CSV table of C-alpha atoms in Angstrom, one decimal:
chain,number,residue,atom,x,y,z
T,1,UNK,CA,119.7,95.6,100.8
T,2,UNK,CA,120.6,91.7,100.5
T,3,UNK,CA,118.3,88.5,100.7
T,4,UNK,CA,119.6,85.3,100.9
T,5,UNK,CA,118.7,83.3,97.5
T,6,UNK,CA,115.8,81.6,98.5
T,7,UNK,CA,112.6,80.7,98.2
T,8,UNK,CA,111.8,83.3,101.6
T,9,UNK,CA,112.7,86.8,102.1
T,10,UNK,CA,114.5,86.4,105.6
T,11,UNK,CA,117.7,88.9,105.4
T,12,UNK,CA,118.6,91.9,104.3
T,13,UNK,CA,115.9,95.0,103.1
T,14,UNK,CA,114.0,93.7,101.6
T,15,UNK,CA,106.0,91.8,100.5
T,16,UNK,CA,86.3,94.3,94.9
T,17,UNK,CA,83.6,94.4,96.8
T,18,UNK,CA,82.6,97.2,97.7
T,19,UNK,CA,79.9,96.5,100.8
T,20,UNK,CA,76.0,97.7,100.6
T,21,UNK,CA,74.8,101.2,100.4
T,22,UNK,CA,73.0,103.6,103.0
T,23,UNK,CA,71.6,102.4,105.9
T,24,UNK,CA,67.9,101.5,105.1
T,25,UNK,CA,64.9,103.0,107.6
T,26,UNK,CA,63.7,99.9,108.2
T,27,UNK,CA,60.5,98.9,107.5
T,28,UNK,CA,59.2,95.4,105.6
T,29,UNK,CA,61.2,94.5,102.9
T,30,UNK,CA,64.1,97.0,103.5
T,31,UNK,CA,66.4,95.0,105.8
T,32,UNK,CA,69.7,97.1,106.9
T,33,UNK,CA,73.2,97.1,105.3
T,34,UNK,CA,76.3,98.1,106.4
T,35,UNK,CA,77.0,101.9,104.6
T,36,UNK,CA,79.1,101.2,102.0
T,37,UNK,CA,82.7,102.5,102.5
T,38,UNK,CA,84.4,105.7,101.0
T,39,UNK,CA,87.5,105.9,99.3
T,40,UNK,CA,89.6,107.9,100.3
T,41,UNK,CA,92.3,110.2,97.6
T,42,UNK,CA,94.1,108.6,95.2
T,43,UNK,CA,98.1,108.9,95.5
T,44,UNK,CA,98.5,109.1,91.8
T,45,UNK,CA,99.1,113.4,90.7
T,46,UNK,CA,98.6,111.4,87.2
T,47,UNK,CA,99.4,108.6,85.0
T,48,UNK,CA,102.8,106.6,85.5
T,49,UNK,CA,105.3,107.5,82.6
T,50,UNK,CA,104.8,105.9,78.9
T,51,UNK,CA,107.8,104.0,79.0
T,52,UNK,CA,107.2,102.4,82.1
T,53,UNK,CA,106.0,98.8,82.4
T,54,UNK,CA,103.2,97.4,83.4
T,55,UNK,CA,103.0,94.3,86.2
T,56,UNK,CA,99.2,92.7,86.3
T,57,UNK,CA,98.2,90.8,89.3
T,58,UNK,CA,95.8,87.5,88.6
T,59,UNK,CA,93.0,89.8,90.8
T,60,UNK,CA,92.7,92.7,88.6
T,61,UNK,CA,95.3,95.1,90.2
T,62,UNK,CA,98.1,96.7,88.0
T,63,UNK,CA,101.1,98.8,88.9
T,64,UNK,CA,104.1,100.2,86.8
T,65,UNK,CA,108.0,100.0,87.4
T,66,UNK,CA,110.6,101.7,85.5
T,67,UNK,CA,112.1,100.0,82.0
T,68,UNK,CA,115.0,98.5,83.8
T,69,UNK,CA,113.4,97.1,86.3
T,70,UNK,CA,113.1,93.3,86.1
T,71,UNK,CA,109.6,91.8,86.2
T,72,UNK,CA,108.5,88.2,87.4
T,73,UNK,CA,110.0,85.7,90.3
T,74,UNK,CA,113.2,87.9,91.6
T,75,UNK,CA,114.6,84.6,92.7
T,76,UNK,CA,114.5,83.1,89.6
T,77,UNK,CA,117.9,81.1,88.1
T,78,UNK,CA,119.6,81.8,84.9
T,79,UNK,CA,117.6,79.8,82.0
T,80,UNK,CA,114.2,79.4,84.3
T,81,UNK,CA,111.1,81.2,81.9
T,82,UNK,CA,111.0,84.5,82.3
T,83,UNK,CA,107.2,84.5,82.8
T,84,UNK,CA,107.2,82.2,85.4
T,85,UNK,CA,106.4,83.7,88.6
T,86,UNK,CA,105.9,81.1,91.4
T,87,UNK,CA,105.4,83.8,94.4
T,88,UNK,CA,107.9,85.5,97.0
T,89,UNK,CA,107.5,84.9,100.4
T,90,UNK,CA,108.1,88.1,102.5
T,91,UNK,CA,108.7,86.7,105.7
T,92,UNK,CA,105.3,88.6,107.1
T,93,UNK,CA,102.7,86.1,106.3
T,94,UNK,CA,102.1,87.4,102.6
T,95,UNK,CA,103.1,85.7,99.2
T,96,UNK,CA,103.2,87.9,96.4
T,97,UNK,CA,103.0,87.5,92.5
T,98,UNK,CA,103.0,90.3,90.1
T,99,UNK,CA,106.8,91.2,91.8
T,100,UNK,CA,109.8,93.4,90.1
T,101,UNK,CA,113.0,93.8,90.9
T,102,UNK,CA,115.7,97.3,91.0
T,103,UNK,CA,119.3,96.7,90.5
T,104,UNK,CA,119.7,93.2,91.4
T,105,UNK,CA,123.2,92.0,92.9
T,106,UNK,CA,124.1,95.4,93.6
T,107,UNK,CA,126.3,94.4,96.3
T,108,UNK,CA,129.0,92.1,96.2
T,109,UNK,CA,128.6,90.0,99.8
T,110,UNK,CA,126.4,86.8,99.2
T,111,UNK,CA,122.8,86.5,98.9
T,112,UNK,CA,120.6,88.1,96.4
T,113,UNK,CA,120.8,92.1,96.8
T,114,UNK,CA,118.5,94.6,95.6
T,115,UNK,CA,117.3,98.5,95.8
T,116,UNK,CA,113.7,98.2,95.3
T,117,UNK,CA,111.3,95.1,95.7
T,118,UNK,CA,107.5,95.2,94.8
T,119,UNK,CA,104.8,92.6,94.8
T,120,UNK,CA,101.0,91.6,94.6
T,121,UNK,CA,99.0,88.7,97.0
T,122,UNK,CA,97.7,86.5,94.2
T,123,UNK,CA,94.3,86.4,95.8
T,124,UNK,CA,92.8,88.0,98.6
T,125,UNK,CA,93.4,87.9,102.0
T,126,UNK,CA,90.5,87.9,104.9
T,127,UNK,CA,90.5,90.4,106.9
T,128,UNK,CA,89.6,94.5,107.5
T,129,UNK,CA,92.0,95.9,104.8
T,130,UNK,CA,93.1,98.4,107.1
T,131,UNK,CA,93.8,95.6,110.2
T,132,UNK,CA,96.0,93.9,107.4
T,133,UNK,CA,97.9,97.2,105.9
T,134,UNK,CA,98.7,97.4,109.7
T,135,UNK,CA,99.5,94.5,110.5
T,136,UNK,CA,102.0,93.5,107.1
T,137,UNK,CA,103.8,96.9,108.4
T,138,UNK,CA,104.1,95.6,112.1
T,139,UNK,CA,105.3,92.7,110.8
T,140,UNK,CA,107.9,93.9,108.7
T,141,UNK,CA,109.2,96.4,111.4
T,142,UNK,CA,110.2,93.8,113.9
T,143,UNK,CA,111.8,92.0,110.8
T,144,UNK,CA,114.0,94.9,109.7
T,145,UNK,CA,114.6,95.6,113.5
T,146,UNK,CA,115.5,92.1,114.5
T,147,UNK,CA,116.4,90.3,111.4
T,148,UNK,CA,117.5,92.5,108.7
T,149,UNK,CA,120.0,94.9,110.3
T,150,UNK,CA,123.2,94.1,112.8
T,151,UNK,CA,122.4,96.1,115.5
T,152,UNK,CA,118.7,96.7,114.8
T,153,UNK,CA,116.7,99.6,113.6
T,154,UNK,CA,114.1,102.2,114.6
T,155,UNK,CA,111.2,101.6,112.7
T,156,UNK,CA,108.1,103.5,114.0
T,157,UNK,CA,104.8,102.1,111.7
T,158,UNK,CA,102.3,105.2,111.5
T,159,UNK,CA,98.8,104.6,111.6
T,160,UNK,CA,97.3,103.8,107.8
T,161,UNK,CA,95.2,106.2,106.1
T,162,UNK,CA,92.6,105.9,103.7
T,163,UNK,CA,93.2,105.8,100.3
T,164,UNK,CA,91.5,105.3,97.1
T,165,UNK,CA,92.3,102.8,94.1
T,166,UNK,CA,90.8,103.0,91.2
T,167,UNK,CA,87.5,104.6,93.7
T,168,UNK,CA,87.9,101.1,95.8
T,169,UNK,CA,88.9,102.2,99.4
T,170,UNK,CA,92.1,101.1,100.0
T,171,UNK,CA,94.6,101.5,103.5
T,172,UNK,CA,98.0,102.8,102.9
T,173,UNK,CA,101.0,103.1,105.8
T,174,UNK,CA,105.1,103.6,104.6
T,175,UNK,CA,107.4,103.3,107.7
T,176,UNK,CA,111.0,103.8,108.1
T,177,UNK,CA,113.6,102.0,109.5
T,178,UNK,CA,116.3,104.0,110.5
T,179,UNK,CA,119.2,101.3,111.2
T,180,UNK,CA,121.4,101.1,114.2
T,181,UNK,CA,125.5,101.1,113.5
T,182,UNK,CA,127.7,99.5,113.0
T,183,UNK,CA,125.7,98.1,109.7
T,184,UNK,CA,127.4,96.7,106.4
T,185,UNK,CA,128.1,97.7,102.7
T,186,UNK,CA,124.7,95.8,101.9
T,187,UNK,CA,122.5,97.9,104.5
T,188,UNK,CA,121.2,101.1,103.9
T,189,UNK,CA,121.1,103.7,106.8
T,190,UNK,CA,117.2,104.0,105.9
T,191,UNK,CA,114.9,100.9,105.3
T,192,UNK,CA,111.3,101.8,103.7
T,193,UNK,CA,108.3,99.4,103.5
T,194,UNK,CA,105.4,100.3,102.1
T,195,UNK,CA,102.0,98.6,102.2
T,196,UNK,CA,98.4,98.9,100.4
T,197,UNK,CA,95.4,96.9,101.1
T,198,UNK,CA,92.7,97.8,98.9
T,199,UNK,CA,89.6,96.3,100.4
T,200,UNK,CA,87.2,93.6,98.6
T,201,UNK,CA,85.1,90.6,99.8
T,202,UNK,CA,86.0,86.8,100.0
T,203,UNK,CA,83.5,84.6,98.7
T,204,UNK,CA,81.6,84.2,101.3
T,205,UNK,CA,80.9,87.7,101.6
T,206,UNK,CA,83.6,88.7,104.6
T,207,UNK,CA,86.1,91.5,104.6
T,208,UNK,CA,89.2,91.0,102.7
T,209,UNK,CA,92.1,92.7,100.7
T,210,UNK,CA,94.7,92.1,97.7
T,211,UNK,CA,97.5,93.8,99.1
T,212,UNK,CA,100.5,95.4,97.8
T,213,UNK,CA,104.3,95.5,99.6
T,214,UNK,CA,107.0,97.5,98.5
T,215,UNK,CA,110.4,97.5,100.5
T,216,UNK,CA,113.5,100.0,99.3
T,217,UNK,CA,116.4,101.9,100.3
T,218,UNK,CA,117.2,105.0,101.1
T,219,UNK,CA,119.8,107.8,102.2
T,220,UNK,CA,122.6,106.7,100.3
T,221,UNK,CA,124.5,106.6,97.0
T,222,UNK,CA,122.9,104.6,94.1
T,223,UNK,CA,119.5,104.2,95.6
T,224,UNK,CA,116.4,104.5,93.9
T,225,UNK,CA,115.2,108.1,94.0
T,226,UNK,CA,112.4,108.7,96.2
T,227,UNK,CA,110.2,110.5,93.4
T,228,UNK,CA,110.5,106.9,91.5
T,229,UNK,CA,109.3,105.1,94.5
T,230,UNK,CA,106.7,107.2,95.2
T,231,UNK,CA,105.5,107.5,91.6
T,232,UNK,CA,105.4,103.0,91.8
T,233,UNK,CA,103.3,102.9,95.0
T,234,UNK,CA,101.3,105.7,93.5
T,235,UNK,CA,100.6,103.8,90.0
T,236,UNK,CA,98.4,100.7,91.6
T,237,UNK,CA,95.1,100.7,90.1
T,238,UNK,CA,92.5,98.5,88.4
T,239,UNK,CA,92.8,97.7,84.9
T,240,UNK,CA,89.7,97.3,83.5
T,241,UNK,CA,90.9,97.7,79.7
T,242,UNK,CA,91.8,93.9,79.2
């Protein structure tokens, strides 16, 4: 896929609190809570590989790329510090730090290509965590349909599904987009986008969620396998070591 080298992610493929306990009787001095939500199963059949590397998020989330991935701002110029990572806008109202990058400049046309693009929001977003993994995926399914491809793309979101993280409950949903022809040497026939909100309160006590955004190719030569994708979405976590 292929981004124009910018500060926003407009072209091309491309973005813990857990609440009360059970529901008191009532009674003086037991006021009611809301029951606390379950996690649902984690993604991860185990821990990512030794050699991978590690990108940390400033709100305690962790997930691991492959060695050659890059890690930090992915539109960062030649000489800028390598640990500088400003933020990546996605185009579908989230800013993520904590971002690597697979196979940049792959393809030759202009802008800023890539196979695989992952990031973090820097702090959490209000909202229901499972409203905002649905709604980042809407999002980015009208942009890969009307922005990202020629002719437009099929790209059905499915309805998230409850997920664990670390035992915080968390929302998951990875669309599709299955792009329309004629499409260039920069497009893949298959766009994915994946999206994790792992729930949390704001500081005034209100829903909210870090979320995590993977997009990717697919279905052709010289993507990332799908086993390596799956095994990146699959590695978020807390880190509590640190």
């Amino acid at each position: 896929m292929v981004r124009a080298a910018a500060a926003t992610l407009t072209c091309g493929t491309l973005v813990v609190s857990l609440t009360g306990c059970a529901l008191w009787p009532g009674g003086s001095g037991a006021p009611d809570e809301t029951p606390r939500e379950q996690p649902g199963p984690t993604l991860a059949q185990g821990p990512p590989p030794a050699d991978w590397q590690d990108v940390r998020s400033p709100g305690g989330l962790v997930y691991s790329v492959p060695p050659e991935w890059e890690v930090g701002d992915p539109f960062g110029a030649p000489g800028d510090d390598p640990g500088l990572d400003p933020g990546t806008d996605w185009g579908s109202g989230h800013v993520t730090v904590a971002n690597a990058i697979a196979d940049r400049d792959y393809c030759p046309l202009g802008g800023m290509s890539f196979r695989a693009l992952s990031g973090i929001t820097a702090s959490a977003l209000p909202g229901d965590a499972r409203e905002q993994a649905e709604s980042a995926s809407r999002a980015m399914a009208d942009s890969i349909d009307r922005y990202f491809t020629r002719a437009g793309a099929d790209a059905p979101v499915p309805e998230a599904r409850s997920i664990g993280v670390s035992g915080v409950p968390a929302w998951y949903v990875s669309l599709r987009g299955q792009v329309h022809p004629p499409r260039n040497e920069c497009t893949p026939p298959t766009i994915r986008f994946d999206t994790i909100a792992v729930s949390t309160r704001g500081p005034d006590g209100a829903p909210a969620a870090f979320v995590f955004v993977l997009m990717a190719d697919e279905d052709e030569p010289g993507v990332q396998p799908t086993e390596v994708i799956d095994a990146v979405v699959a590695s978020l976590r807390y880190d509590n070591s640190v």
